[in-house]
Coordinates of C-alpha atoms in Angstrom, one line a residue:
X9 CA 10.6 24.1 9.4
X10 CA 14.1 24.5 8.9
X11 CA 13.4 28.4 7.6
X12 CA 11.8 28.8 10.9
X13 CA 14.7 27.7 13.0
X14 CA 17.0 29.5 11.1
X15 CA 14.8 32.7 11.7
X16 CA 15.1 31.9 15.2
X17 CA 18.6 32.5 15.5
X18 CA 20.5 35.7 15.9
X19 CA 21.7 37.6 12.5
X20 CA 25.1 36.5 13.3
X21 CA 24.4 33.2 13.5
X22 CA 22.0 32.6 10.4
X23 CA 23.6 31.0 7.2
X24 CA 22.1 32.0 3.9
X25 CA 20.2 29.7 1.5
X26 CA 23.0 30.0 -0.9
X27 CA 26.2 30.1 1.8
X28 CA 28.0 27.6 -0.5
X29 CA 27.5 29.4 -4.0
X30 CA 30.2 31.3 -5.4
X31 CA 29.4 34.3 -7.2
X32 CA 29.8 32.8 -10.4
X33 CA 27.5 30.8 -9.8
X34 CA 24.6 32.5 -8.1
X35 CA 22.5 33.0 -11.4
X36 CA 22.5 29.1 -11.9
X37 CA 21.6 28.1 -8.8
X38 CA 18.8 30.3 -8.7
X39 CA 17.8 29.8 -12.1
X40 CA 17.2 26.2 -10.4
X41 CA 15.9 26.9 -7.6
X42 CA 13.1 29.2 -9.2
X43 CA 12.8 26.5 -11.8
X44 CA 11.9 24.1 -8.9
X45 CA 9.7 26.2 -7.1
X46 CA 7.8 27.2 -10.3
X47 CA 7.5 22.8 -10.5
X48 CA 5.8 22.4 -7.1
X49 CA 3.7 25.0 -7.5
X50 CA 2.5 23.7 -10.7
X51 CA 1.6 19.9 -9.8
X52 CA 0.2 21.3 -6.6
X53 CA -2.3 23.2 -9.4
X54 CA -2.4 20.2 -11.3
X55 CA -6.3 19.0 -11.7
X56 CA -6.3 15.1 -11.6
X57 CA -8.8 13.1 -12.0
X58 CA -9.0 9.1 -11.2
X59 CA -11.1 6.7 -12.4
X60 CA -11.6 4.0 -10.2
X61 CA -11.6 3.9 -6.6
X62 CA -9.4 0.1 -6.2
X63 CA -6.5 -0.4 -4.9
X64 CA -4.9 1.2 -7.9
X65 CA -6.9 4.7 -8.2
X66 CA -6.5 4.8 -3.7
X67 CA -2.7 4.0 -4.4
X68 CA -2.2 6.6 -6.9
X69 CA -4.5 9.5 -5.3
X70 CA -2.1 8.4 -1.9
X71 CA 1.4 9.1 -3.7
X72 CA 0.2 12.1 -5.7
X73 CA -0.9 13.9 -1.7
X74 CA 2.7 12.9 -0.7
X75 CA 3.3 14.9 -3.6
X76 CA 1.4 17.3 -2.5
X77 CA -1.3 17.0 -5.6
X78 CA -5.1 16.3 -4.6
X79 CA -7.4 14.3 -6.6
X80 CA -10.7 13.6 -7.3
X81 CA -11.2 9.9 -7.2
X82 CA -14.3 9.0 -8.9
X83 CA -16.1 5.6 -8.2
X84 CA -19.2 3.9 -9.4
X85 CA -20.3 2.5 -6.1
X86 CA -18.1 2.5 -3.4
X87 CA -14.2 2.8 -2.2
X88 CA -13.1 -1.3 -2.8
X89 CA -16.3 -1.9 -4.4
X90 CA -14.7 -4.4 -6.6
X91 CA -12.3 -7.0 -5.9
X92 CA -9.8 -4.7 -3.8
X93 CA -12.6 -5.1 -1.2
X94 CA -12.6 -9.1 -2.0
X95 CA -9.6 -10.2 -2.6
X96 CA -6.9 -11.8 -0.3
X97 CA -4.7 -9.7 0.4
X98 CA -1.3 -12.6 0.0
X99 CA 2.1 -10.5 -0.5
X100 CA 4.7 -12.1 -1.8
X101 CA 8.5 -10.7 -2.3
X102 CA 9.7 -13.0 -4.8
X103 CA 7.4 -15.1 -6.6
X104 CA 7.5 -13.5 -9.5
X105 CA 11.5 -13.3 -9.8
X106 CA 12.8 -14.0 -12.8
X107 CA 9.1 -12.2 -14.9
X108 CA 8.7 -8.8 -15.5
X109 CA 6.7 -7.8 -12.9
X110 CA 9.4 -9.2 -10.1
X111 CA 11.5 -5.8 -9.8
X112 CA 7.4 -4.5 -9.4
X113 CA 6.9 -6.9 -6.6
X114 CA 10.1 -6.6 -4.6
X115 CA 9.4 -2.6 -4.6
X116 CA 5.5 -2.8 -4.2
X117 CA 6.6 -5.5 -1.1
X118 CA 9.2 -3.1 0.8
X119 CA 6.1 -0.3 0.2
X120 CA 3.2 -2.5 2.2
X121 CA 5.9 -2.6 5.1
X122 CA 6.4 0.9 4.9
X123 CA 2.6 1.5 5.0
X124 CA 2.3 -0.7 7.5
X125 CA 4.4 1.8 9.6
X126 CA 2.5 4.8 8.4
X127 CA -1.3 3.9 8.5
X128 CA -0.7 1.2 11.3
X129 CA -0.7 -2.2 10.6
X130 CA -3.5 -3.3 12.8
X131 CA -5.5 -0.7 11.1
X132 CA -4.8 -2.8 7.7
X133 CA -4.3 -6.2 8.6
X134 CA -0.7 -6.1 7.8
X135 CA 1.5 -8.9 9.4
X136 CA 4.0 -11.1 7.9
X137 CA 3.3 -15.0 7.8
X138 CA 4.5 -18.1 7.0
X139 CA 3.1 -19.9 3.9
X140 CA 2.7 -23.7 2.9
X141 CA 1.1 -26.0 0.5
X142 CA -0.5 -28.7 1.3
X143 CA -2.1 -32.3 -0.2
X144 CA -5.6 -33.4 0.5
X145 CA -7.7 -35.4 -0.1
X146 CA -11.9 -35.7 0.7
X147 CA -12.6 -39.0 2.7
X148 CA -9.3 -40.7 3.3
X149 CA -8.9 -43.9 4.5
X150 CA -7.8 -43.4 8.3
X151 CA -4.2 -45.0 7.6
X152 CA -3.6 -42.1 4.8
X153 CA -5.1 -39.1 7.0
X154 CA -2.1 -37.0 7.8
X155 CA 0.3 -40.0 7.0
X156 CA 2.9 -37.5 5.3
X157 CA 1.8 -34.1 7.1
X158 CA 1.6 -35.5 10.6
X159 CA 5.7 -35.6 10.5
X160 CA 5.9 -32.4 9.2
X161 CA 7.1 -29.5 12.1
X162 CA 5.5 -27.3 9.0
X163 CA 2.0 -28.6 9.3
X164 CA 0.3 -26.0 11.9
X165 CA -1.9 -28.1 14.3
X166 CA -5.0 -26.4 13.4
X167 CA -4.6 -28.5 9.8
X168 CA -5.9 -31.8 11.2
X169 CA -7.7 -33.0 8.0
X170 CA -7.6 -35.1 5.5
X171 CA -4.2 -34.2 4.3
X172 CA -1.2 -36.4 3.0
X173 CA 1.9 -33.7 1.9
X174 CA 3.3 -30.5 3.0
X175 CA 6.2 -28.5 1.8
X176 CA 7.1 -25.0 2.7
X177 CA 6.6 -21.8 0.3
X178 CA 7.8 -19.1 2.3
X179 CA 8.6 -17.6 5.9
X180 CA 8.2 -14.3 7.4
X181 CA 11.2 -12.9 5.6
X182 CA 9.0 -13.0 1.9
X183 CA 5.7 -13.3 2.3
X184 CA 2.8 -11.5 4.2
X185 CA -0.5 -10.1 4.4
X186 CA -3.0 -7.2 4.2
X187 CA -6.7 -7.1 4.5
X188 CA -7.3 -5.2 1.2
X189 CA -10.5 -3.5 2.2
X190 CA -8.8 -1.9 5.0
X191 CA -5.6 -0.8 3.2
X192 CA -7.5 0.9 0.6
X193 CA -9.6 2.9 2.8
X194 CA -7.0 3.5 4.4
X195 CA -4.9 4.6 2.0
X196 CA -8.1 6.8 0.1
X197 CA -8.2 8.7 3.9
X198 CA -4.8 9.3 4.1
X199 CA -4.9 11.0 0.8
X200 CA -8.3 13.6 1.6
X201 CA -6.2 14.5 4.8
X202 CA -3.0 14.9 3.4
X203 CA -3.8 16.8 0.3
X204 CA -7.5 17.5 0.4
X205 CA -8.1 14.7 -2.1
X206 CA -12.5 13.6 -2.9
X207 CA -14.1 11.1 -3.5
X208 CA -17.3 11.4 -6.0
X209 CA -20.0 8.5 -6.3
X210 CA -20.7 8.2 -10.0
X211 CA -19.9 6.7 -13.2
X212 CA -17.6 7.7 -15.7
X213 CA -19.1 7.8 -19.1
X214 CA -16.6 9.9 -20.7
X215 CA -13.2 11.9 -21.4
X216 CA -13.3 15.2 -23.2
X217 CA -10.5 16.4 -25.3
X218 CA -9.4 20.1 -27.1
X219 CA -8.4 20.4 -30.6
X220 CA -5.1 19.2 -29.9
X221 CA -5.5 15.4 -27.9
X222 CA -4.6 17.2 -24.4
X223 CA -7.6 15.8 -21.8
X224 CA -9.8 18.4 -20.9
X225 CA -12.2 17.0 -18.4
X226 CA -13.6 13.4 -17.2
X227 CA -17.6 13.0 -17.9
X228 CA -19.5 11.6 -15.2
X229 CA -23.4 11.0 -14.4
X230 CA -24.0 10.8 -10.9
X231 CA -26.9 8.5 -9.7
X232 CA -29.3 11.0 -9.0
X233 CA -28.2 14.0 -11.5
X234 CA -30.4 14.9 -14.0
X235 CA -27.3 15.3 -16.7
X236 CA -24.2 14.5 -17.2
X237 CA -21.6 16.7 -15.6
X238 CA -17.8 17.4 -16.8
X239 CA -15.1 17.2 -13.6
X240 CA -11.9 19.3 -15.5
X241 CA -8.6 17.5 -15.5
X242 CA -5.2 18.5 -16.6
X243 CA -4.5 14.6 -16.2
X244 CA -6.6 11.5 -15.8
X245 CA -5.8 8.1 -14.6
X246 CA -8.1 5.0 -16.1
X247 CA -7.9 2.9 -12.6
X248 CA -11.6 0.9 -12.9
X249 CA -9.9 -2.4 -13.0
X250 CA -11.7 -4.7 -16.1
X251 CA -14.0 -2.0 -16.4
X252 CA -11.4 0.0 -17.8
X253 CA -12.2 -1.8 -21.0
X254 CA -15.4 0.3 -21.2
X255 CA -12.9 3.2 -22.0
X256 CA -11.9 1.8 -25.3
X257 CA -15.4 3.9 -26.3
X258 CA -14.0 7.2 -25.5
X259 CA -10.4 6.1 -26.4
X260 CA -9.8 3.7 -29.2
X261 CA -5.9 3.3 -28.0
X262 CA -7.4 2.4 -24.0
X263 CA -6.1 -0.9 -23.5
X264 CA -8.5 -4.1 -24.0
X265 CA -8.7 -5.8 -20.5
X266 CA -10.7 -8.3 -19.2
X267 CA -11.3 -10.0 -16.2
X268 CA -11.2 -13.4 -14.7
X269 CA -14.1 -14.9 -11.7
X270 CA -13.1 -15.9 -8.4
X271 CA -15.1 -17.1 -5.8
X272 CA -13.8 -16.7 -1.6
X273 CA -15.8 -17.4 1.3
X274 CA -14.7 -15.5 5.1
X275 CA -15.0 -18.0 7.3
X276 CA -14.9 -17.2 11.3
X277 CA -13.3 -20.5 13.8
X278 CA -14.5 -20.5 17.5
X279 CA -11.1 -20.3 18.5
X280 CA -8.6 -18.1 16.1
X281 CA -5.8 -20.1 14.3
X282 CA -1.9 -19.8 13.6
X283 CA -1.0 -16.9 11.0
X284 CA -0.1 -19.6 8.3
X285 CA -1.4 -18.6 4.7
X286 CA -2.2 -22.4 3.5
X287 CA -1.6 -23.1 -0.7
X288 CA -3.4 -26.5 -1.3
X289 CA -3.5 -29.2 -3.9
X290 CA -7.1 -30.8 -3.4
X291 CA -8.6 -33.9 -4.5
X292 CA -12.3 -33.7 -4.2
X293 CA -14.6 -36.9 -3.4
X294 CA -15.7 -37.1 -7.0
X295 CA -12.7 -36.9 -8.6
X296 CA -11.7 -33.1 -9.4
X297 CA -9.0 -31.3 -8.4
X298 CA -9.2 -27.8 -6.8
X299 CA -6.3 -25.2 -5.4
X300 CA -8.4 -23.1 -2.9
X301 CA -5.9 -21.1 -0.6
X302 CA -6.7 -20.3 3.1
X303 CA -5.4 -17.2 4.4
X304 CA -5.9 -17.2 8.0
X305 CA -6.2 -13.1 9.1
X306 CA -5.1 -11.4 11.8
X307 CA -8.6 -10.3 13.0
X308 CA -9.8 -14.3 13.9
X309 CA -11.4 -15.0 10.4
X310 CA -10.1 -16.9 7.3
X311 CA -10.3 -15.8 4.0
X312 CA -10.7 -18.7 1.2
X313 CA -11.1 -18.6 -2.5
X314 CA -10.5 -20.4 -5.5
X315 CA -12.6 -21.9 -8.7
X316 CA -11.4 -19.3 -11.3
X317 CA -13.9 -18.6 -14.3
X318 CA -13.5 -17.5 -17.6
X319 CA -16.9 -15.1 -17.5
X320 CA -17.9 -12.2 -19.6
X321 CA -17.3 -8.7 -17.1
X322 CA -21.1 -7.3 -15.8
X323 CA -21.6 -4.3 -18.2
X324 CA -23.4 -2.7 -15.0
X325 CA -20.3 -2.9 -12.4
X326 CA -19.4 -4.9 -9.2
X327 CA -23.5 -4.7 -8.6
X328 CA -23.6 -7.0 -11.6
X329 CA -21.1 -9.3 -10.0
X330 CA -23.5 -12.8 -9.0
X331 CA -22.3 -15.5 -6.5
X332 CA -22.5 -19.0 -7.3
X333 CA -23.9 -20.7 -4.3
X334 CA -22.2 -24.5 -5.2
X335 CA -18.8 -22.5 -5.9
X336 CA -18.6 -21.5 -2.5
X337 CA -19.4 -24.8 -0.8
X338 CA -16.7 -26.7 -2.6
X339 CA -14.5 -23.7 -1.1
X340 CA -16.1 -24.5 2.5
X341 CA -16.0 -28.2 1.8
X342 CA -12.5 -28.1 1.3
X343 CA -11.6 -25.6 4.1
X344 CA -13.6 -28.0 6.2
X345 CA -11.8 -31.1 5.2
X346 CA -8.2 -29.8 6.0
X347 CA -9.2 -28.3 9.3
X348 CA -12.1 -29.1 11.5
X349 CA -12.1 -26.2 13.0
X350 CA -13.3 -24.3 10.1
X351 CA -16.0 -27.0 9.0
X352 CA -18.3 -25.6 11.5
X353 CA -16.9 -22.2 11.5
X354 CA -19.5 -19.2 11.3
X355 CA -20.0 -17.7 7.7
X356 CA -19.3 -14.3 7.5
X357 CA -19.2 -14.1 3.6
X358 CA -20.1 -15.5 0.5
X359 CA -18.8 -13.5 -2.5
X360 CA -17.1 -13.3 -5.9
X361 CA -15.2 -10.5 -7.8
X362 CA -13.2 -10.4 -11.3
X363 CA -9.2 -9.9 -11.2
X364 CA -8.3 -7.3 -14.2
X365 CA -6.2 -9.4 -17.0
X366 CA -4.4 -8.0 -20.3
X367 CA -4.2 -9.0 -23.2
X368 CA -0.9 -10.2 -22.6
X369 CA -0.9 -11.2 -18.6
X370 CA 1.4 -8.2 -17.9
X371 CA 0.5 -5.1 -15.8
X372 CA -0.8 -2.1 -18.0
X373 CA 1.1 1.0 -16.4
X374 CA 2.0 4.5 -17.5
X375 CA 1.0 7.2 -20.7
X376 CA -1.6 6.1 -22.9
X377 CA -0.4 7.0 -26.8
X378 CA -2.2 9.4 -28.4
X379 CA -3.7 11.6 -25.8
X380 CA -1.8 14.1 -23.7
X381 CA -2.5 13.5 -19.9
X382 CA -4.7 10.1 -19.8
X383 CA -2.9 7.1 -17.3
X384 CA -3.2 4.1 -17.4
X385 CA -2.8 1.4 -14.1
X386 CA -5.0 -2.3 -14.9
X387 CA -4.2 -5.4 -15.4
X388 CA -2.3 -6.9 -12.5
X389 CA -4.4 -10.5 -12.5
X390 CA -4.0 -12.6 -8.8
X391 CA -0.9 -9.7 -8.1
X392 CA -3.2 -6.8 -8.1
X393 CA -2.9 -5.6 -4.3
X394 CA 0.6 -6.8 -3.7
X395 CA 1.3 -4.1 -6.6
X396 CA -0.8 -1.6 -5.6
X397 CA 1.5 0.5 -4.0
X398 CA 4.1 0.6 -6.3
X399 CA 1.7 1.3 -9.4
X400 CA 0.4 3.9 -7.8
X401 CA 4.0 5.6 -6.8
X402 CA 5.0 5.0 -10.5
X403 CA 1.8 7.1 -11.6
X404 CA 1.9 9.7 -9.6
X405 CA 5.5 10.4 -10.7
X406 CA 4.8 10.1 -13.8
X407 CA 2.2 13.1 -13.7
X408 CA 4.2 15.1 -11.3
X409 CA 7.7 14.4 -12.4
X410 CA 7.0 13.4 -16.1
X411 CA 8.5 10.4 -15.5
X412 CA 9.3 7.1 -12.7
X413 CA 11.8 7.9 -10.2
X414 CA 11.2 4.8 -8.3
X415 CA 11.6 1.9 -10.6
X416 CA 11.9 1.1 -14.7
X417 CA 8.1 0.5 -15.6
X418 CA 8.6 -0.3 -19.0
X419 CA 7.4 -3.3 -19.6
X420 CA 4.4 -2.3 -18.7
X421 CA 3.9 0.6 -21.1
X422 CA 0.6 1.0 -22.7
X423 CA 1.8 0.9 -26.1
X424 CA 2.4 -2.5 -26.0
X425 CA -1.3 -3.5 -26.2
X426 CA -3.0 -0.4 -27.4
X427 CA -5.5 -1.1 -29.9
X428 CA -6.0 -4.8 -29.2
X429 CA -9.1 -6.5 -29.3
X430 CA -9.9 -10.0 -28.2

């Protein structure tokens, strides 16, 4: 654009590309700028190929077409398949301060405003909100019902259960929302019109290599191919969330990862409630306590999960993921008991989905050892959409640039946990 304006002017008027450089210098200035042409025309050539198509691999294919790289995501079932399409979408700028992964929050947050303006927030259920916990408790006695919360100006008025304590977590200034779902479609579009970035249905069973460790191509079978078929990549990301343990078989050094069970429920009032993402502290009627969260969204429904499993990852993918009916009734139950506007609400879903862990609770991010041009993004537990964005930045500079401009991702470097087995 700014060539063309220039064009547009008289001779006279025109300033060369290199009005500033002195003679002297000329041949290192252009050295540099041919040396930085000759870079953008190589990652725009660069074959990359993403396994996974979460929140991480639709992240990652998004920053590489700002980059102006395309990619070929490639995903078992569907776009958000997994728990990116079942998750709650809570953003948070500094709960994890004073952790590793707090410098990768506070960026990630400032990205999901910036997307926001991009993609359109109504388009991705972005708003920010103000957050609470709560205490509660299943059939009070009528003198405890709301004893504490009733004289709280926190409480929002559609909480008019069974609860006894409320203390604030956060205002509009740190936390927020986004429907996942939404934002990585979202995002996975922007990317096909930006840079001419696909997706492919199928599953990866495979990376192939040349004599030397440099990745060669990503093996896939595609439901109703005879064969196997090889996609050819200069660089491949492992984005498949705990699945990505499956590619310890192709590459011993992949990271081990595993995944933890969560149960939610959507939940639709008659009449919409305040934007107030609810944290609770819940004592059921036979004696258990229980942490569901409520997340009240901006298109009418609630989102609510809890009851985290330890469970063994379905070999076969997010189609092997079952729902526990009982789980999600103690969800409703609860839901129901806070607010009595949800205990009758309409069910709109019932569903469960497992949040990628490492060996070590940290985010796995950046080169794996050993191989030349295989990525790494897993592991990001409860934190994995918040994240998102900036993993996927850091990635794509990381195969563009050859390193992160953006942030220090070091702590989450691959090599930390390569070769560990539970």
């Amino acid at each position: 654009m700014l060539l063309s304006r220039a064009a547009s002017k008289p001779p006279c008027q025109q300033k060369s590309l290199y009005h500033n450089i002195r003679p002297a210098n000329c041949n290192r200035a252009l050295v540099k700028v041919l040396a930085m042409a000759s870079h953008a025309s190589a990652a725009g050539s660069k074959r990359v190929v993403i396994c996974g198509g979460g929140i991480m691999g639709a992240a990652t294919a998004y920053y590489l077409s700002q980059l102006g790289v395309a990619a070929t995501v490639v995903e078992r079932e569907a776009v958000a398949a997994a728990a990116s399409g079942k998750a709650g979408g809570f953003l948070a700028l500094d709960w994890n301060d004073g952790s590793p992964v707090g410098p990768l929050a506070r960026h990630s947050y400032a990205l999901h405003a910036q997307l926001a303006d991009v993609l359109g927030a109504e388009a991705i259920g972005y708003r920010q909100l103000d957050t609470i916990q709560v205490v509660g408790q299943a059939a009070p006695s009528r003198s405890q019902s709301r004893s504490r919360g009733s004289k709280s100006t926190q409480l929002p008025g559609w909480l008019d259960g069974s609860i006894t304590a409320c203390s604030r977590l956060g205002g509009k200034a740190t936390t927020a929302q986004v429907h996942p779902a939404k934002l990585t479609h979202a995002l996975m579009s922007a990317a096909e019109a930006a840079a001419g970035s696909k997706l492919v249905i199928a599953t990866v069973t495979g990376i192939s290599r040349d004599s030397s460790g440099n990745v060669t191509g990503v093996k896939v079978q595609q439901q109703q191919a005879a064969a196997e078929e090889e996609l050819p990549a200069d660089a491949v990301v492992l984005a498949m969330g705990p699945w990505t343990d499956a590619a310890r078989a192709w590459l011993p050094a992949a990271p081990a990862t595993t995944g933890q069970k969560y149960h939610s429920v959507v939940l639709r009032p008659k009449e919409p409630v305040s934007d107030t993402a609810i944290f609770t502290s819940f004592r059921t009627a036979d004696g258990r306590s229980v942490e569901p969260e409520l997340y009240p969204r901006p298109d009418g429904t609630v989102y609510a999960c809890g009851e985290p499993q330890d469970l063994p990852v379905p070999s076969q993918g997010p189609c092997g993921v079952t729902v526990d009916a009982t789980r999600c009734d103690l969800i409703k139950g609860v839901a129901g008991s806070l607010a009595s506007s949800l205990s009758d609400a309409a069910v709109e879903a019932e569903q469960a989905c497992y949040l990628p862990m490492s060996s070590d609770g940290l985010p796995v991010i950046g080169r794996l050892p050993g191989v030349q041009g295989v990525y790494v993004a897993t592991g990001h537990s409860c934190w994995g959409i918040l994240n998102g964005p900036a993993t996927g930045q850091a990635v794509a500079e990381l195969i563009v640039h050859g390193s992160c401009k953006s942030l220090d991702i070091s702590a989450f470097d691959p090599l930390r946990v390569c070769g560990v087995r539970h």
